Amino acid sequence: MAGKTYKVAVVGVTGAVGQEILRVLERRKFPVGELVPLASERSAGSETVFAGKSQKVRKLEAGAFAGVDFAFFSAGATRSREFVPAAIQAGAVVIDNSSAFRMDEKVPLVVPEVNGDLLKKHPKLIANPNCSAAILAVALAPLHRAAGLQRVVVATYQSASGAGAKAMAELEKQVKDFAAGKEPRAEVFPHVLAFNLFSHNSPVGANGYNEEENKMVEETRKIFGLSDLNMVPTCVRVPVPRAHSEAVVVSFTKKISSQEAKALLAKAEGVKVVDEPQKNLFPMPRHASGELDVLVGRIREVPGDPLSLAFFVSGDQLLKGAAWNAVQIAERLITPDRKSTRLNSSHANI
Ligand code: NAP
């Protein structure tokens, strides 16, 4: 409806994802009539800026959702479990960035370019996938439609800001300490990340895979509706401030050439092909930072294996892996025919 505006709550507004949600709402000109910025008691009363105006952050509590149309949650799974029911009760549509409801079979887990049709039922609660899974899904979707996914082997190169604002600040401090000849210290991450890399900092489960790897498998299966998709992930944290990258080898049910794959990816929504072997120019986190689209390149055939392809992806995990995917879902709910037109300006604030 022309001119209609919405009351929008952002839970975890002071965090890495919460701040990015504000920037994406501005960037996409989402029709926000009133903003309700929420965080913990620690930051209640502090100021956050939205649409050029400073606003006071409020403490998250059940009563904060009165009259709210859309509530974006990004304050961790515990807060989502506790407060999402209150937001829904108050009449809000909730888009949750945490892992709390992702694997609940009643809750759609949505990447609009892949399974956006689930939004046609106007669910009251929509889960935003894990950042690595969302970025991977955008690249896999056009190839799956053409040739059918069978097996995915993926190694991730995950940035510091994937673990939040404090982790990002820790990487910066470690780099400065190195440069100043001081011994860097790790407090947020279990190991020093500067000039290093390590296996993802989530707990390792009984199956030998860490939590991040298990999330990637379960969530990719749910997003594609492929409950027995064979997947082998290895998730690694790298000293990159922002944007996750992934080296992927995919096997399909039928042959698809690298040229066909490149052509499909080039016209796929949410993908930008960066594949210039002559210049050795391929996706990089530095170029992916601030981009709504996921960058895909190094698209190669696998010698001796005609059913497989290899490629490399970089995507901004604060955007496609969190804030942009969430706002994109809200856009689709208010204007179902809106395509996610590209806004190219780099917009990274981390
Ligand atoms: P972050 O930078 O650490 O921010 C956490 C936010 O949660 C802050 O606003 C914090 O408020 C708020 N919070 C913490 N405890 C709270 C409480 N008891 N009550 C109310 N608010 C509370 O973390 P983040 O990276 O933005 O991640 C937020 C969520 O998004 C997590 O569930 C994460 O798994 C998910 N996610 C993150 C990414 C990413 O790339 N970072 C990607 C996808 C999904 P205070 O400032 O008051 O402490």
CSV table of C-alpha atoms and ligand atoms in Angstrom, one decimal:
chain,number,residue,atom,x,y,z
A,1,MET,CA,0.0,0.0,0.0
A,2,ALA,CA,1.5,3.3,-1.0
A,3,GLY,CA,2.7,5.4,1.9
A,4,LYS,CA,2.3,2.7,4.5
A,5,THR,CA,5.0,2.7,7.1
A,6,TYR,CA,5.8,0.1,9.8
A,7,LYS,CA,6.9,0.0,13.4
A,8,VAL,CA,10.1,-1.9,13.4
A,9,ALA,CA,11.9,-3.3,16.5
A,10,VAL,CA,15.6,-4.3,16.3
A,11,VAL,CA,16.6,-6.6,19.2
A,12,GLY,CA,20.4,-6.5,19.7
A,13,VAL,CA,20.6,-3.1,18.0
A,14,THR,CA,24.1,-2.3,19.5
A,15,GLY,CA,25.6,-5.5,18.1
A,16,ALA,CA,27.4,-6.2,14.8
A,17,VAL,CA,24.3,-7.6,13.1
A,18,GLY,CA,21.9,-5.1,14.8
A,19,GLN,CA,23.9,-2.1,13.5
A,20,GLU,CA,24.0,-3.6,10.1
A,21,ILE,CA,20.2,-4.1,10.1
A,22,LEU,CA,19.8,-0.3,10.7
A,23,ARG,CA,22.1,0.4,7.8
A,24,VAL,CA,20.3,-2.0,5.4
A,25,LEU,CA,16.9,-0.6,6.4
A,26,GLU,CA,18.2,2.9,5.4
A,27,ARG,CA,20.0,1.6,2.3
A,28,ARG,CA,16.9,-0.2,1.0
A,29,LYS,CA,14.6,2.7,2.1
A,30,PHE,CA,12.4,0.2,4.1
A,31,PRO,CA,9.3,2.2,5.1
A,32,VAL,CA,10.1,2.5,8.8
A,33,GLY,CA,7.6,4.7,10.5
A,34,GLU,CA,8.9,4.1,14.0
A,35,LEU,CA,12.1,2.3,15.2
A,36,VAL,CA,12.2,0.5,18.6
A,37,PRO,CA,16.0,-0.1,19.3
A,38,LEU,CA,16.4,-2.8,21.9
A,39,ALA,CA,19.5,-4.3,23.7
A,40,SER,CA,20.5,-5.4,27.2
A,41,GLU,CA,20.3,-3.4,30.3
A,42,ARG,CA,24.0,-2.6,29.8
A,43,SER,CA,23.4,-0.4,26.8
A,44,ALA,CA,19.9,0.9,27.7
A,45,GLY,CA,19.9,4.7,27.5
A,46,SER,CA,22.8,4.8,25.1
A,47,GLU,CA,22.3,6.4,21.7
A,48,THR,CA,22.1,4.8,18.3
A,49,VAL,CA,21.7,6.6,15.0
A,50,PHE,CA,18.9,5.7,12.5
A,51,ALA,CA,18.0,7.8,9.4
A,52,GLY,CA,20.2,10.6,10.6
A,53,LYS,CA,18.5,10.8,14.0
A,54,SER,CA,19.9,9.8,17.3
A,55,GLN,CA,17.6,7.4,19.3
A,56,LYS,CA,17.8,6.0,22.8
A,57,VAL,CA,18.4,2.3,23.1
A,58,ARG,CA,15.8,0.6,25.3
A,59,LYS,CA,16.0,-2.5,27.5
A,60,LEU,CA,14.7,-5.6,25.9
A,61,GLU,CA,11.5,-6.6,27.7
A,62,ALA,CA,8.2,-8.2,26.7
A,63,GLY,CA,6.3,-4.9,26.8
A,64,ALA,CA,8.6,-3.4,24.2
A,65,PHE,CA,6.7,-5.0,21.3
A,66,ALA,CA,3.4,-3.3,21.6
A,67,GLY,CA,2.3,-2.2,18.2
A,68,VAL,CA,5.4,-3.5,16.5
A,69,ASP,CA,4.9,-4.8,12.9
A,70,PHE,CA,8.3,-6.3,12.3
A,71,ALA,CA,10.8,-7.5,15.0
A,72,PHE,CA,14.3,-8.4,13.9
A,73,PHE,CA,16.1,-10.4,16.5
A,74,SER,CA,19.9,-10.6,16.7
A,75,ALA,CA,20.8,-10.9,20.4
A,76,GLY,CA,21.5,-14.6,20.6
A,77,ALA,CA,19.4,-17.8,20.8
A,78,THR,CA,18.7,-17.4,24.6
A,79,ARG,CA,17.1,-14.0,24.1
A,80,SER,CA,15.2,-15.2,21.1
A,81,ARG,CA,13.7,-18.2,23.0
A,82,GLU,CA,12.7,-15.9,25.8
A,83,PHE,CA,11.3,-12.9,23.9
A,84,VAL,CA,10.1,-14.1,20.4
A,85,PRO,CA,6.8,-15.5,21.8
A,86,ALA,CA,6.1,-12.1,23.4
A,87,ALA,CA,6.8,-10.3,20.1
A,88,ILE,CA,4.5,-12.7,18.2
A,89,GLN,CA,1.8,-12.4,20.9
A,90,ALA,CA,2.0,-8.6,20.4
A,91,GLY,CA,1.2,-9.1,16.7
A,92,ALA,CA,4.7,-8.7,15.3
A,93,VAL,CA,6.2,-10.7,12.4
A,94,VAL,CA,9.5,-11.9,13.8
A,95,ILE,CA,12.6,-12.5,11.7
A,96,ASP,CA,15.2,-14.3,13.9
A,97,ASN,CA,18.9,-14.3,13.2
A,98,SER,CA,19.7,-16.7,16.0
A,99,SER,CA,19.8,-20.5,15.8
A,100,ALA,CA,16.9,-20.8,18.3
A,101,PHE,CA,14.2,-21.8,15.8
A,102,ARG,CA,16.1,-22.7,12.6
A,103,MET,CA,15.5,-26.5,12.9
A,104,ASP,CA,12.0,-26.2,14.2
A,105,GLU,CA,9.9,-28.0,11.5
A,106,LYS,CA,7.1,-25.5,11.9
A,107,VAL,CA,9.4,-22.5,11.3
A,108,PRO,CA,10.5,-21.7,7.7
A,109,LEU,CA,14.2,-21.2,7.2
A,110,VAL,CA,14.4,-18.8,4.4
A,111,VAL,CA,16.9,-17.6,1.8
A,112,PRO,CA,14.7,-15.6,-0.5
A,113,GLU,CA,16.6,-16.5,-3.7
A,114,VAL,CA,16.3,-20.2,-2.9
A,115,ASN,CA,13.0,-20.9,-1.0
A,116,GLY,CA,11.3,-17.4,-0.9
A,117,ASP,CA,8.0,-19.1,-1.9
A,118,LEU,CA,7.6,-20.1,1.8
A,119,LEU,CA,6.9,-16.5,2.5
A,120,LYS,CA,3.6,-16.6,0.5
A,121,LYS,CA,2.0,-18.3,3.5
A,122,HIS,CA,2.8,-15.1,5.6
A,123,PRO,CA,4.4,-16.9,8.5
A,124,LYS,CA,4.6,-15.0,11.8
A,125,LEU,CA,8.1,-16.3,12.6
A,126,ILE,CA,10.8,-16.8,10.0
A,127,ALA,CA,14.3,-18.0,10.8
A,128,ASN,CA,17.4,-16.5,9.1
A,129,PRO,CA,20.0,-19.2,8.4
A,130,ASN,CA,23.5,-19.6,9.7
A,131,CYS,CA,25.7,-17.1,7.8
A,132,SER,CA,27.9,-19.7,6.1
A,133,ALA,CA,24.9,-21.8,5.1
A,134,ALA,CA,23.1,-18.7,3.6
A,135,ILE,CA,26.0,-17.6,1.5
A,136,LEU,CA,26.5,-21.2,0.2
A,137,ALA,CA,22.8,-21.6,-0.6
A,138,VAL,CA,22.7,-18.6,-2.8
A,139,ALA,CA,25.6,-20.0,-5.0
A,140,LEU,CA,24.2,-23.5,-5.0
A,141,ALA,CA,20.6,-22.7,-5.9
A,142,PRO,CA,20.9,-22.0,-9.6
A,143,LEU,CA,23.2,-25.1,-10.1
A,144,HIS,CA,20.8,-27.3,-8.1
A,145,ARG,CA,17.9,-26.2,-10.2
A,146,ALA,CA,19.8,-27.2,-13.4
A,147,ALA,CA,21.6,-30.4,-12.3
A,148,GLY,CA,20.5,-31.6,-8.8
A,149,LEU,CA,22.8,-31.4,-5.8
A,150,GLN,CA,24.1,-34.8,-4.7
A,151,ARG,CA,27.2,-34.0,-2.5
A,152,VAL,CA,28.8,-30.8,-1.2
A,153,VAL,CA,32.4,-30.7,0.2
A,154,VAL,CA,33.1,-27.2,1.6
A,155,ALA,CA,35.9,-25.5,3.5
A,156,THR,CA,35.1,-22.1,5.0
A,157,TYR,CA,37.3,-19.1,5.6
A,158,GLN,CA,35.3,-17.2,8.2
A,159,SER,CA,35.9,-13.7,9.3
A,160,ALA,CA,36.2,-12.3,12.8
A,161,SER,CA,33.0,-10.3,12.7
A,162,GLY,CA,31.1,-13.5,12.3
A,163,ALA,CA,31.6,-13.8,16.0
A,164,GLY,CA,30.3,-10.4,16.8
A,165,ALA,CA,31.5,-6.9,17.5
A,166,LYS,CA,33.9,-7.8,20.3
A,167,ALA,CA,35.6,-10.5,18.2
A,168,MET,CA,36.1,-7.9,15.4
A,169,ALA,CA,37.6,-5.4,17.9
A,170,GLU,CA,39.9,-8.2,19.3
A,171,LEU,CA,41.4,-8.9,15.8
A,172,GLU,CA,42.1,-5.2,15.3
A,173,LYS,CA,43.8,-4.9,18.7
A,174,GLN,CA,45.9,-8.0,18.1
A,175,VAL,CA,47.1,-6.6,14.7
A,176,LYS,CA,48.0,-3.3,16.4
A,177,ASP,CA,49.8,-5.1,19.2
A,178,PHE,CA,51.8,-7.2,16.7
A,179,ALA,CA,52.8,-4.0,14.9
A,180,ALA,CA,53.9,-2.4,18.1
A,181,GLY,CA,56.0,-5.4,19.0
A,182,LYS,CA,53.7,-6.5,21.8
A,183,GLU,CA,52.4,-10.0,22.5
A,184,PRO,CA,48.8,-10.3,21.2
A,185,ARG,CA,46.2,-11.7,23.6
A,186,ALA,CA,43.1,-13.7,22.9
A,187,GLU,CA,40.1,-13.2,25.2
A,188,VAL,CA,37.0,-13.4,22.9
A,189,PHE,CA,38.4,-16.2,20.7
A,190,PRO,CA,40.2,-19.2,22.2
A,191,HIS,CA,43.4,-18.5,20.1
A,192,VAL,CA,45.2,-15.5,18.7
A,193,LEU,CA,43.6,-14.8,15.2
A,194,ALA,CA,46.0,-12.2,13.9
A,195,PHE,CA,48.5,-13.7,11.5
A,196,ASN,CA,47.0,-17.1,12.3
A,197,LEU,CA,43.9,-19.3,11.6
A,198,PHE,CA,42.1,-22.0,13.5
A,199,SER,CA,39.3,-24.5,13.4
A,200,HIS,CA,36.0,-22.8,14.1
A,201,ASN,CA,35.6,-21.8,17.7
A,202,SER,CA,32.3,-23.7,18.3
A,203,PRO,CA,32.2,-26.9,20.4
A,204,VAL,CA,33.1,-30.1,18.6
A,205,GLY,CA,30.2,-32.6,18.8
A,206,ALA,CA,30.2,-36.4,19.2
A,207,ASN,CA,30.3,-36.8,15.4
A,208,GLY,CA,33.7,-35.0,15.2
A,209,TYR,CA,32.2,-32.0,13.5
A,210,ASN,CA,32.0,-28.6,15.3
A,211,GLU,CA,28.7,-26.9,15.9
A,212,GLU,CA,29.1,-24.5,12.9
A,213,GLU,CA,29.8,-27.5,10.6
A,214,ASN,CA,26.8,-29.4,11.9
A,215,LYS,CA,24.6,-26.2,11.4
A,216,MET,CA,25.8,-25.9,7.8
A,217,VAL,CA,24.8,-29.5,7.0
A,218,GLU,CA,21.4,-29.5,8.8
A,219,GLU,CA,20.4,-26.0,7.5
A,220,THR,CA,21.5,-26.6,3.9
A,221,ARG,CA,19.4,-29.8,3.9
A,222,LYS,CA,16.4,-27.9,5.3
A,223,ILE,CA,16.7,-24.9,2.9
A,224,PHE,CA,16.9,-27.2,-0.2
A,225,GLY,CA,14.4,-29.8,1.2
A,226,LEU,CA,17.1,-32.5,0.6
A,227,SER,CA,17.1,-34.4,3.9
A,228,ASP,CA,19.9,-36.8,2.8
A,229,LEU,CA,22.2,-34.4,1.0
A,230,ASN,CA,25.7,-35.6,1.5
A,231,MET,CA,27.9,-32.8,2.9
A,232,VAL,CA,31.4,-32.6,4.3
A,233,PRO,CA,32.1,-29.2,5.8
A,234,THR,CA,35.4,-27.9,7.4
A,235,CYS,CA,34.9,-24.5,9.1
A,236,VAL,CA,37.9,-22.3,9.8
A,237,ARG,CA,38.2,-18.9,11.3
A,238,VAL,CA,40.7,-16.6,9.4
A,239,PRO,CA,42.1,-13.2,10.2
A,240,VAL,CA,39.8,-11.3,7.9
A,241,PRO,CA,37.6,-8.5,9.5
A,242,ARG,CA,34.5,-9.1,7.4
A,243,ALA,CA,32.9,-11.5,4.8
A,244,HIS,CA,33.2,-15.3,4.8
A,245,SER,CA,34.7,-17.2,1.9
A,246,GLU,CA,34.1,-20.9,1.0
A,247,ALA,CA,35.9,-23.3,-1.3
A,248,VAL,CA,33.3,-25.7,-2.6
A,249,VAL,CA,33.3,-29.0,-4.6
A,250,VAL,CA,29.8,-30.1,-5.6
A,251,SER,CA,28.7,-33.3,-7.2
A,252,PHE,CA,25.4,-33.3,-9.2
A,253,THR,CA,23.0,-35.9,-10.4
A,254,LYS,CA,23.7,-34.9,-14.0
A,255,LYS,CA,26.6,-33.4,-15.9
A,256,ILE,CA,26.9,-29.6,-16.0
A,257,SER,CA,29.9,-27.9,-17.7
A,258,SER,CA,31.8,-25.0,-16.1
A,259,GLN,CA,30.6,-22.8,-18.9
A,260,GLU,CA,27.0,-23.7,-18.3
A,261,ALA,CA,27.4,-23.2,-14.6
A,262,LYS,CA,29.1,-19.8,-15.1
A,263,ALA,CA,26.2,-18.7,-17.4
A,264,LEU,CA,23.6,-19.8,-14.9
A,265,LEU,CA,25.4,-18.1,-12.0
A,266,ALA,CA,25.8,-14.9,-14.0
A,267,LYS,CA,22.0,-14.5,-14.3
A,268,ALA,CA,21.1,-15.8,-10.9
A,269,GLU,CA,19.5,-13.4,-8.4
A,270,GLY,CA,21.9,-12.5,-5.5
A,271,VAL,CA,25.0,-13.7,-7.3
A,272,LYS,CA,27.8,-11.7,-9.0
A,273,VAL,CA,30.3,-13.8,-11.0
A,274,VAL,CA,33.9,-12.7,-10.4
A,275,ASP,CA,35.9,-15.0,-12.6
A,276,GLU,CA,38.8,-13.5,-14.6
A,277,PRO,CA,41.6,-16.1,-14.7
A,278,GLN,CA,43.8,-13.9,-17.0
A,279,LYS,CA,43.9,-11.3,-14.2
A,280,ASN,CA,43.9,-13.9,-11.4
A,281,LEU,CA,40.9,-12.0,-10.2
A,282,PHE,CA,38.4,-14.0,-8.2
A,283,PRO,CA,36.1,-13.5,-5.1
A,284,MET,CA,37.8,-11.8,-2.2
A,285,PRO,CA,36.3,-10.9,1.2
A,286,ARG,CA,37.6,-7.3,0.7
A,287,HIS,CA,35.4,-7.0,-2.4
A,288,ALA,CA,32.5,-8.9,-0.9
A,289,SER,CA,32.4,-6.6,2.2
A,290,GLY,CA,29.4,-4.2,1.9
A,291,GLU,CA,27.9,-6.1,-1.1
A,292,LEU,CA,24.4,-7.5,-1.0
A,293,ASP,CA,25.3,-10.1,-3.7
A,294,VAL,CA,27.5,-13.2,-3.1
A,295,LEU,CA,30.6,-13.2,-5.3
A,296,VAL,CA,31.3,-16.5,-7.1
A,297,GLY,CA,34.3,-17.5,-9.2
A,298,ARG,CA,37.1,-20.0,-9.9
A,299,ILE,CA,34.4,-22.2,-11.5
A,300,ARG,CA,36.2,-25.3,-12.7
A,301,GLU,CA,35.5,-28.8,-13.8
A,302,VAL,CA,37.0,-31.7,-11.7
A,303,PRO,CA,39.4,-33.8,-13.8
A,304,GLY,CA,38.1,-37.4,-14.1
A,305,ASP,CA,34.8,-36.6,-12.4
A,306,PRO,CA,32.3,-35.2,-15.0
A,307,LEU,CA,29.5,-34.9,-12.4
A,308,SER,CA,31.4,-32.4,-10.2
A,309,LEU,CA,32.4,-28.8,-10.2
A,310,ALA,CA,34.6,-26.7,-8.0
A,311,PHE,CA,34.2,-23.0,-7.2
A,312,PHE,CA,35.0,-20.3,-4.7
A,313,VAL,CA,32.6,-17.9,-2.9
A,314,SER,CA,32.9,-14.7,-0.9
A,315,GLY,CA,29.9,-13.2,0.8
A,316,ASP,CA,29.4,-10.5,3.4
A,317,GLN,CA,28.2,-12.6,6.4
A,318,LEU,CA,26.8,-9.5,8.2
A,319,LEU,CA,24.7,-8.8,5.1
A,320,LYS,CA,23.7,-11.9,3.1
A,321,GLY,CA,24.5,-14.0,6.2
A,322,ALA,CA,22.4,-11.9,8.5
A,323,ALA,CA,21.1,-8.3,8.1
A,324,TRP,CA,20.4,-8.2,4.4
A,325,ASN,CA,18.7,-11.7,4.3
A,326,ALA,CA,16.5,-10.6,7.2
A,327,VAL,CA,15.5,-7.2,5.6
A,328,GLN,CA,15.0,-9.0,2.2
A,329,ILE,CA,12.5,-11.3,3.9
A,330,ALA,CA,10.6,-8.3,5.3
A,331,GLU,CA,10.7,-6.6,1.9
A,332,ARG,CA,9.2,-9.8,0.3
A,333,LEU,CA,6.4,-9.9,2.9
A,334,ILE,CA,5.4,-6.3,2.2
A,335,THR,CA,6.0,-6.3,-1.6
A,336,PRO,CA,5.9,-9.9,-2.8
A,337,ASP,CA,6.9,-9.0,-6.4
A,338,ARG,CA,10.0,-6.9,-5.4
A,339,LYS,CA,13.2,-8.2,-6.8
A,340,SER,CA,16.3,-7.6,-4.9
A,341,THR,CA,17.8,-5.0,-7.2
A,342,ARG,CA,21.5,-4.4,-6.7
A,343,LEU,CA,22.7,-1.4,-4.8
A,344,ASN,CA,26.4,-1.4,-5.6
A,345,SER,CA,27.9,1.1,-3.3
A,346,SER,CA,30.2,-0.4,-0.7
A,347,HIS,CA,28.7,0.2,2.6
A,348,ALA,CA,30.8,-1.7,5.1
A,349,ASN,CA,30.9,0.0,8.5
A,350,ILE,CA,33.2,-2.6,10.0
B,1,NAP,P1,27.2,-9.0,19.0
B,1,NAP,O1,28.0,-8.1,18.2
B,1,NAP,O2,27.9,-9.6,20.2
B,1,NAP,O3,25.9,-8.3,19.6
B,1,NAP,C1,25.0,-8.9,20.5
B,1,NAP,C2,23.8,-8.1,20.7
B,1,NAP,O4,22.9,-8.8,21.6
B,1,NAP,C3,24.1,-6.7,21.4
B,1,NAP,O5,23.2,-5.7,20.9
B,1,NAP,C4,23.8,-7.0,22.8
B,1,NAP,O6,23.4,-5.9,23.6
B,1,NAP,C5,22.6,-7.9,22.7
B,1,NAP,N1,22.4,-8.7,23.9
B,1,NAP,C6,23.2,-9.5,24.5
B,1,NAP,N2,22.7,-9.9,25.7
B,1,NAP,C7,21.4,-9.4,25.8
B,1,NAP,C8,20.4,-9.5,26.7
B,1,NAP,N3,20.5,-10.2,27.8
B,1,NAP,N4,19.2,-8.7,26.5
B,1,NAP,C9,19.1,-8.0,25.4
B,1,NAP,N5,20.1,-7.9,24.4
B,1,NAP,C10,21.2,-8.6,24.6
B,1,NAP,O7,26.7,-10.3,18.2
B,1,NAP,P2,26.2,-10.4,16.7
B,1,NAP,O8,27.4,-10.8,15.9
B,1,NAP,O9,25.5,-9.1,16.3
B,1,NAP,O10,25.2,-11.6,16.7
B,1,NAP,C11,23.9,-11.4,17.1
B,1,NAP,C12,23.1,-12.7,16.8
B,1,NAP,O11,23.1,-12.8,15.3
B,1,NAP,C13,23.6,-14.0,17.3
B,1,NAP,O12,22.5,-14.8,17.6
B,1,NAP,C14,24.4,-14.5,16.2
B,1,NAP,O13,24.5,-15.9,16.2
B,1,NAP,C15,23.6,-14.1,15.0
B,1,NAP,N6,24.4,-14.0,13.7
B,1,NAP,C16,25.5,-13.3,13.7
B,1,NAP,C17,26.2,-13.1,12.5
B,1,NAP,C18,27.5,-12.4,12.3
B,1,NAP,O14,28.1,-12.4,11.2
B,1,NAP,N7,28.0,-11.7,13.4
B,1,NAP,C19,25.7,-13.7,11.3
B,1,NAP,C20,24.5,-14.4,11.4
B,1,NAP,C21,23.8,-14.5,12.6
B,1,NAP,P3,24.5,-5.1,24.6
B,1,NAP,O15,25.2,-4.2,23.7
B,1,NAP,O16,23.5,-4.4,25.5
B,1,NAP,O17,25.3,-6.1,25.2
